[in-house]
PDB file of C-alpha atoms and ligand atoms in Angstrom:
ATOM      1  CA  MET N1179     250.343 174.685 155.483  1.00  0.00           C
ATOM      2  CA  ASN N1180     247.358 171.437 156.660  1.00  0.00           C
ATOM      3  CA  ILE N1181     246.802 168.992 154.351  1.00  0.00           C
ATOM      4  CA  ILE N1182     244.946 165.601 153.938  1.00  0.00           C
ATOM      5  CA  LEU N1183     245.725 162.851 151.935  1.00  0.00           C
ATOM      6  CA  PHE N1184     242.201 161.515 151.177  1.00  0.00           C
ATOM      7  CA  GLY N1185     242.039 157.993 148.722  1.00  0.00           C
ATOM      8  CA  ALA N1186     240.210 154.321 148.894  1.00  0.00           C
ATOM      9  CA  PRO N1187     242.607 151.763 150.854  1.00  0.00           C
ATOM     10  CA  GLY N1188     245.533 150.678 149.298  1.00  0.00           C
ATOM     11  CA  ALA N1189     245.343 154.134 147.343  1.00  0.00           C
ATOM     12  CA  GLY N1190     249.453 155.068 148.916  1.00  0.00           C
ATOM     13  CA  LYS N1191     248.284 157.671 151.709  1.00  0.00           C
ATOM     14  CA  GLY N1192     250.270 156.251 153.969  1.00  0.00           C
ATOM     15  CA  THR N1193     253.901 155.966 151.494  1.00  0.00           C
ATOM     16  CA  GLN N1194     252.727 160.015 150.461  1.00  0.00           C
ATOM     17  CA  ALA N1195     252.812 160.547 153.882  1.00  0.00           C
ATOM     18  CA  ASN N1196     255.907 159.624 154.827  1.00  0.00           C
ATOM     19  CA  PHE N1197     256.846 161.364 151.800  1.00  0.00           C
ATOM     20  CA  LEU N1198     255.877 165.165 152.797  1.00  0.00           C
ATOM     21  CA  ILE N1199     256.811 164.294 155.919  1.00  0.00           C
ATOM     22  CA  ASN N1200     260.729 164.531 154.374  1.00  0.00           C
ATOM     23  CA  GLU N1201     260.301 167.015 151.799  1.00  0.00           C
ATOM     24  CA  PHE N1202     257.795 169.795 153.972  1.00  0.00           C
ATOM     25  CA  GLY N1203     258.825 168.411 157.418  1.00  0.00           C
ATOM     26  CA  LEU N1204     254.929 167.765 158.346  1.00  0.00           C
ATOM     27  CA  ILE N1205     253.859 165.369 160.796  1.00  0.00           C
ATOM     28  CA  GLN N1206     251.071 162.699 159.679  1.00  0.00           C
ATOM     29  CA  ILE N1207     247.782 162.428 162.547  1.00  0.00           C
ATOM     30  CA  SER N1208     246.536 158.968 161.231  1.00  0.00           C
ATOM     31  CA  THR N1209     243.541 157.744 163.020  1.00  0.00           C
ATOM     32  CA  GLY N1210     243.865 154.107 161.881  1.00  0.00           C
ATOM     33  CA  ASP N1211     247.265 154.184 163.937  1.00  0.00           C
ATOM     34  CA  MET N1212     246.076 155.792 166.356  1.00  0.00           C
ATOM     35  CA  LEU N1213     243.413 152.931 166.224  1.00  0.00           C
ATOM     36  CA  ARG N1214     245.628 150.345 166.192  1.00  0.00           C
ATOM     37  CA  ASP N1215     247.443 151.908 168.837  1.00  0.00           C
ATOM     38  CA  SER N1216     244.875 151.498 171.178  1.00  0.00           C
ATOM     39  CA  VAL N1217     243.849 148.289 170.298  1.00  0.00           C
ATOM     40  CA  LYS N1218     247.562 147.019 170.763  1.00  0.00           C
ATOM     41  CA  ARG N1219     247.860 147.885 173.811  1.00  0.00           C
ATOM     42  CA  LYS N1220     244.289 146.392 175.298  1.00  0.00           C
ATOM     43  CA  THR N1221     243.297 149.919 176.405  1.00  0.00           C
ATOM     44  CA  LYS N1222     239.085 150.400 176.982  1.00  0.00           C
ATOM     45  CA  LEU N1223     238.960 152.191 173.270  1.00  0.00           C
ATOM     46  CA  GLY N1224     240.999 149.645 172.367  1.00  0.00           C
ATOM     47  CA  LYS N1225     238.107 147.197 172.943  1.00  0.00           C
ATOM     48  CA  GLN N1226     235.926 149.208 171.183  1.00  0.00           C
ATOM     49  CA  VAL N1227     237.307 149.607 168.285  1.00  0.00           C
ATOM     50  CA  GLU N1228     238.940 145.671 167.951  1.00  0.00           C
ATOM     51  CA  ASN N1229     235.769 144.115 165.568  1.00  0.00           C
ATOM     52  CA  ILE N1230     234.178 147.169 164.542  1.00  0.00           C
ATOM     53  CA  MET N1231     238.292 147.661 162.433  1.00  0.00           C
ATOM     54  CA  ALA N1232     238.162 143.510 162.185  1.00  0.00           C
ATOM     55  CA  ASN N1233     235.404 144.147 159.787  1.00  0.00           C
ATOM     56  CA  GLY N1234     236.465 146.803 158.276  1.00  0.00           C
ATOM     57  CA  GLU N1235     233.823 149.887 159.699  1.00  0.00           C
ATOM     58  CA  LEU N1236     234.154 153.176 160.833  1.00  0.00           C
ATOM     59  CA  VAL N1237     234.558 153.824 163.990  1.00  0.00           C
ATOM     60  CA  PRO N1238     231.729 155.690 165.258  1.00  0.00           C
ATOM     61  CA  ASP N1239     232.182 159.707 164.343  1.00  0.00           C
ATOM     62  CA  ASP N1240     232.344 160.509 168.858  1.00  0.00           C
ATOM     63  CA  ILE N1241     235.478 157.983 169.735  1.00  0.00           C
ATOM     64  CA  ILE N1242     236.664 160.154 166.613  1.00  0.00           C
ATOM     65  CA  PHE N1243     236.413 163.301 167.233  1.00  0.00           C
ATOM     66  CA  LEU N1244     237.947 162.063 171.291  1.00  0.00           C
ATOM     67  CA  LEU N1245     240.917 161.631 169.321  1.00  0.00           C
ATOM     68  CA  ILE N1246     241.059 164.323 167.140  1.00  0.00           C
ATOM     69  CA  ASN N1247     240.628 166.695 169.698  1.00  0.00           C
ATOM     70  CA  GLU N1248     243.396 165.188 172.367  1.00  0.00           C
ATOM     71  CA  ARG N1249     245.797 165.314 169.242  1.00  0.00           C
ATOM     72  CA  LEU N1250     245.219 168.574 167.891  1.00  0.00           C
ATOM     73  CA  LYS N1251     246.399 170.089 171.850  1.00  0.00           C
ATOM     74  CA  ASN N1252     249.914 168.489 170.570  1.00  0.00           C
ATOM     75  CA  LYS N1253     252.226 171.728 170.178  1.00  0.00           C
ATOM     76  CA  ASP N1254     254.329 169.787 167.728  1.00  0.00           C
ATOM     77  CA  ILE N1255     251.380 170.300 164.731  1.00  0.00           C
ATOM     78  CA  LYS N1256     252.021 173.991 164.793  1.00  0.00           C
ATOM     79  CA  ASN N1257     254.453 173.530 161.905  1.00  0.00           C
ATOM     80  CA  GLY N1258     251.604 172.439 160.005  1.00  0.00           C
ATOM     81  CA  PHE N1259     250.653 168.141 159.978  1.00  0.00           C
ATOM     82  CA  ILE N1260     248.635 165.766 157.130  1.00  0.00           C
ATOM     83  CA  PHE N1261     245.837 164.189 158.160  1.00  0.00           C
ATOM     84  CA  ASP N1262     245.658 160.579 156.791  1.00  0.00           C
ATOM     85  CA  GLY N1263     242.449 158.616 157.467  1.00  0.00           C
ATOM     86  CA  PHE N1264     240.283 161.269 158.543  1.00  0.00           C
ATOM     87  CA  PRO N1265     237.718 162.977 157.090  1.00  0.00           C
ATOM     88  CA  ARG N1266     235.608 159.636 156.691  1.00  0.00           C
ATOM     89  CA  ASN N1267     232.273 160.888 156.598  1.00  0.00           C
ATOM     90  CA  LEU N1268     230.507 163.982 155.938  1.00  0.00           C
ATOM     91  CA  LYS N1269     230.249 164.637 159.586  1.00  0.00           C
ATOM     92  CA  GLN N1270     233.669 164.085 160.616  1.00  0.00           C
ATOM     93  CA  ALA N1271     234.341 167.106 157.340  1.00  0.00           C
ATOM     94  CA  GLN N1272     231.952 169.304 158.897  1.00  0.00           C
ATOM     95  CA  LYS N1273     233.323 168.572 162.475  1.00  0.00           C
ATOM     96  CA  LEU N1274     237.428 169.549 161.368  1.00  0.00           C
ATOM     97  CA  ASP N1275     235.913 172.627 159.800  1.00  0.00           C
ATOM     98  CA  GLU N1276     234.491 173.615 163.177  1.00  0.00           C
ATOM     99  CA  ILE N1277     237.919 172.455 165.314  1.00  0.00           C
ATOM    100  CA  MET N1278     240.027 174.309 162.293  1.00  0.00           C
ATOM    101  CA  ASN N1279     237.892 177.567 162.739  1.00  0.00           C
ATOM    102  CA  ASP N1280     237.601 177.448 167.004  1.00  0.00           C
ATOM    103  CA  MET N1281     241.724 176.913 166.378  1.00  0.00           C
ATOM    104  CA  SER N1282     241.815 179.857 164.049  1.00  0.00           C
ATOM    105  CA  MET N1283     243.765 177.345 161.406  1.00  0.00           C
ATOM    106  CA  HIS N1284     242.875 175.891 157.930  1.00  0.00           C
ATOM    107  CA  LEU N1285     243.588 173.217 155.424  1.00  0.00           C
ATOM    108  CA  ASP N1286     245.194 174.601 152.804  1.00  0.00           C
ATOM    109  CA  PHE N1287     244.644 171.517 150.462  1.00  0.00           C
ATOM    110  CA  VAL N1288     242.864 168.432 150.336  1.00  0.00           C
ATOM    111  CA  PHE N1289     244.381 165.816 147.610  1.00  0.00           C
ATOM    112  CA  HIS N1290     243.082 162.732 146.506  1.00  0.00           C
ATOM    113  CA  ILE N1291     245.104 159.834 145.565  1.00  0.00           C
ATOM    114  CA  ASP N1292     242.507 158.642 142.832  1.00  0.00           C
ATOM    115  CA  VAL N1293     243.406 154.726 142.122  1.00  0.00           C
ATOM    116  CA  ASP N1294     241.008 152.272 140.191  1.00  0.00           C
ATOM    117  CA  GLU N1295     239.627 149.770 142.349  1.00  0.00           C
ATOM    118  CA  LYS N1296     240.856 146.746 140.294  1.00  0.00           C
ATOM    119  CA  ILE N1297     244.034 148.288 141.026  1.00  0.00           C
ATOM    120  CA  LEU N1298     243.296 148.503 145.007  1.00  0.00           C
ATOM    121  CA  THR N1299     242.444 145.209 145.028  1.00  0.00           C
ATOM    122  CA  SER N1300     245.405 143.366 144.014  1.00  0.00           C
ATOM    123  CA  ARG N1301     247.631 146.109 146.144  1.00  0.00           C
ATOM    124  CA  ILE N1302     246.255 145.096 148.569  1.00  0.00           C
ATOM    125  CA  GLU N1303     246.222 141.384 148.403  1.00  0.00           C
ATOM    126  CA  ASN N1304     249.905 141.985 147.518  1.00  0.00           C
ATOM    127  CA  ARG N1305     250.579 143.737 151.176  1.00  0.00           C
ATOM    128  CA  ALA N1306     248.575 141.038 152.679  1.00  0.00           C
ATOM    129  CA  LYS N1307     251.069 138.568 151.365  1.00  0.00           C
ATOM    130  CA  GLN N1308     253.901 140.467 152.158  1.00  0.00           C
ATOM    131  CA  GLU N1309     253.290 141.633 155.590  1.00  0.00           C
ATOM    132  CA  LYS N1310     254.651 139.256 158.503  1.00  0.00           C
ATOM    133  CA  VAL N1311     251.794 140.899 160.956  1.00  0.00           C
ATOM    134  CA  ILE N1312     248.498 141.324 158.461  1.00  0.00           C
ATOM    135  CA  ARG N1313     246.563 143.574 159.071  1.00  0.00           C
ATOM    136  CA  LYS N1314     243.443 141.727 160.289  1.00  0.00           C
ATOM    137  CA  ASP N1315     241.345 144.687 157.786  1.00  0.00           C
ATOM    138  CA  ASP N1316     243.372 143.642 154.613  1.00  0.00           C
ATOM    139  CA  THR N1317     241.510 140.245 153.601  1.00  0.00           C
ATOM    140  CA  SER N1318     239.742 140.372 150.797  1.00  0.00           C
ATOM    141  CA  ALA N1319     236.506 139.858 152.308  1.00  0.00           C
ATOM    142  CA  VAL N1320     237.562 143.166 154.402  1.00  0.00           C
ATOM    143  CA  LEU N1321     238.678 144.951 151.806  1.00  0.00           C
ATOM    144  CA  ILE N1322     235.456 144.271 149.835  1.00  0.00           C
ATOM    145  CA  GLU N1323     233.384 145.413 152.765  1.00  0.00           C
ATOM    146  CA  ARG N1324     236.020 148.710 153.384  1.00  0.00           C
ATOM    147  CA  LEU N1325     235.887 149.751 149.948  1.00  0.00           C
ATOM    148  CA  LYS N1326     232.111 149.617 149.589  1.00  0.00           C
ATOM    149  CA  VAL N1327     232.338 152.323 152.973  1.00  0.00           C
ATOM    150  CA  TYR N1328     234.785 153.904 151.514  1.00  0.00           C
ATOM    151  CA  ASN N1329     232.552 154.641 148.538  1.00  0.00           C
ATOM    152  CA  ARG N1330     229.138 154.965 150.271  1.00  0.00           C
ATOM    153  CA  ASP N1331     230.722 157.023 153.259  1.00  0.00           C
ATOM    154  CA  THR N1332     233.864 158.600 152.444  1.00  0.00           C
ATOM    155  CA  LYS N1333     233.578 159.518 149.011  1.00  0.00           C
ATOM    156  CA  PRO N1334     231.284 161.807 149.521  1.00  0.00           C
ATOM    157  CA  VAL N1335     233.725 164.361 151.310  1.00  0.00           C
ATOM    158  CA  LEU N1336     235.028 165.030 148.045  1.00  0.00           C
ATOM    159  CA  ASP N1337     231.994 166.867 146.997  1.00  0.00           C
ATOM    160  CA  HIS N1338     232.745 168.983 149.999  1.00  0.00           C
ATOM    161  CA  TYR N1339     236.111 169.857 149.681  1.00  0.00           C
ATOM    162  CA  PHE N1340     235.208 170.648 145.957  1.00  0.00           C
ATOM    163  CA  ASN N1341     232.751 172.918 147.400  1.00  0.00           C
ATOM    164  CA  GLN N1342     235.829 174.506 149.181  1.00  0.00           C
ATOM    165  CA  ASN N1343     238.044 174.535 146.161  1.00  0.00           C
ATOM    166  CA  ILE N1344     241.297 173.159 147.978  1.00  0.00           C
ATOM    167  CA  LEU N1345     240.707 170.000 146.687  1.00  0.00           C
ATOM    168  CA  ASN N1346     243.257 168.658 144.047  1.00  0.00           C
ATOM    169  CA  VAL N1347     242.787 165.660 142.391  1.00  0.00           C
ATOM    170  CA  ILE N1348     245.964 163.440 141.973  1.00  0.00           C
ATOM    171  CA  ASP N1349     246.349 160.170 139.405  1.00  0.00           C
ATOM    172  CA  GLY N1350     247.419 157.625 141.985  1.00  0.00           C
ATOM    173  CA  MET N1351     247.900 155.062 139.241  1.00  0.00           C
ATOM    174  CA  GLY N1352     251.236 155.903 138.534  1.00  0.00           C
ATOM    175  CA  THR N1353     254.797 155.235 140.490  1.00  0.00           C
ATOM    176  CA  ILE N1354     255.347 155.815 144.085  1.00  0.00           C
ATOM    177  CA  ASP N1355     257.362 159.177 142.954  1.00  0.00           C
ATOM    178  CA  GLU N1356     255.418 160.425 140.478  1.00  0.00           C
ATOM    179  CA  VAL N1357     252.401 160.313 142.649  1.00  0.00           C
ATOM    180  CA  SER N1358     255.284 162.161 144.897  1.00  0.00           C
ATOM    181  CA  SER N1359     256.284 164.667 142.522  1.00  0.00           C
ATOM    182  CA  ASN N1360     252.820 165.746 141.600  1.00  0.00           C
ATOM    183  CA  ILE N1361     251.534 166.682 145.220  1.00  0.00           C
ATOM    184  CA  SER N1362     254.890 168.267 145.253  1.00  0.00           C
ATOM    185  CA  ARG N1363     254.622 170.128 142.415  1.00  0.00           C
ATOM    186  CA  LEU N1364     250.866 171.762 143.123  1.00  0.00           C
ATOM    187  CA  ILE N1365     252.276 172.413 146.983  1.00  0.00           C
ATOM    188  CA  ASN N1366     255.868 174.240 145.597  1.00  0.00           C
ATOM    189  CA  LYS N1367     253.242 176.063 142.679  1.00  0.00           C
ATOM    190  CA  ASP N1368     251.015 177.557 145.310  1.00  0.00           C
ATOM    191  CA  LEU N1369     253.976 178.433 147.771  1.00  0.00           C
ATOM    192  CA  LYS N1370     255.451 180.871 145.373  1.00  0.00           C
ATOM    193  CA  VAL N1371     252.416 182.590 144.680  1.00  0.00           C
ATOM    194  CA  ASP N1372     252.153 183.055 148.519  1.00  0.00           C
TER     195      ASP N1372
HETATM  196  P1  AMP J1446     243.093 153.192 158.326  1.00  0.00           P
HETATM  197  O1  AMP J1446     244.416 152.946 158.531  1.00  0.00           O
HETATM  198  O2  AMP J1446     242.859 154.455 157.257  1.00  0.00           O
HETATM  199  O3  AMP J1446     242.705 152.934 156.678  1.00  0.00           O
HETATM  200  O4  AMP J1446     242.449 153.031 159.301  1.00  0.00           O
HETATM  201  C1  AMP J1446     241.628 151.576 159.485  1.00  0.00           C
HETATM  202  C2  AMP J1446     240.661 151.207 160.152  1.00  0.00           C
HETATM  203  O5  AMP J1446     240.542 152.394 161.449  1.00  0.00           O
HETATM  204  C3  AMP J1446     238.959 151.934 159.450  1.00  0.00           C
HETATM  205  O6  AMP J1446     238.864 150.221 158.409  1.00  0.00           O
HETATM  206  C4  AMP J1446     238.658 152.163 160.794  1.00  0.00           C
HETATM  207  O7  AMP J1446     237.259 150.751 161.024  1.00  0.00           O
HETATM  208  C5  AMP J1446     238.768 152.913 161.511  1.00  0.00           C
HETATM  209  N1  AMP J1446     239.255 154.392 161.134  1.00  0.00           N
HETATM  210  C6  AMP J1446     240.195 155.026 160.386  1.00  0.00           C
HETATM  211  N2  AMP J1446     240.290 155.838 160.219  1.00  0.00           N
HETATM  212  C7  AMP J1446     238.851 156.115 160.774  1.00  0.00           C
HETATM  213  C8  AMP J1446     237.718 157.746 161.163  1.00  0.00           C
HETATM  214  N3  AMP J1446     238.292 158.960 161.355  1.00  0.00           N
HETATM  215  N4  AMP J1446     236.571 157.764 161.089  1.00  0.00           N
HETATM  216  C9  AMP J1446     236.281 155.795 161.081  1.00  0.00           C
HETATM  217  N5  AMP J1446     237.024 155.242 161.066  1.00  0.00           N
HETATM  218  C10 AMP J1446     237.986 155.091 160.594  1.00  0.00           C
END
């Protein structure tokens, strides 16, 4: 089973990815985590993307495709995976269709964790306060930019998956457990039909 977790920054994608890892034995592919790791290790790629990420902009597609292609070569994806933070624009979504097609794989679900923007802002501000090591892109000013980028570039991707009939909108305003059980109910319903 292959899943995309879709949502604005702070919508709870990472939290729900952890739930799906435990519940369904899937693995998580987070382009954000991969990029942060490169920045931390000060690789050439890390140096290229550091400022872009700190400003809340999107990293160039070519860099993302390189990371994704490399990651999908690993055999651990065979039992199913969760994309978290990818695709981020229409070009990435189209490229993903090609990659999946070439690898004879398909996407089963896209879950859009839908959260009101005002709630997102307060969630991210709280996260920034609580974390010992604050993510450089978790400050309010950058958050505003990240939400702008999300609305401009990422949100249109929802139509792409609506048209493919694999889009599920999940109310992200409930508790973490409520969101998790809404996601697993949809998955289990589909598994029973198969
Ligand atoms: P995330 O942890 O998913 O919120 O990503 C953190 C930052 O990494 C984003 O604000 C972007 O700068 C960059 N990033 C992560 N995934 C992508 C992607 N698929 N395309 C472009 N930039 C990305």
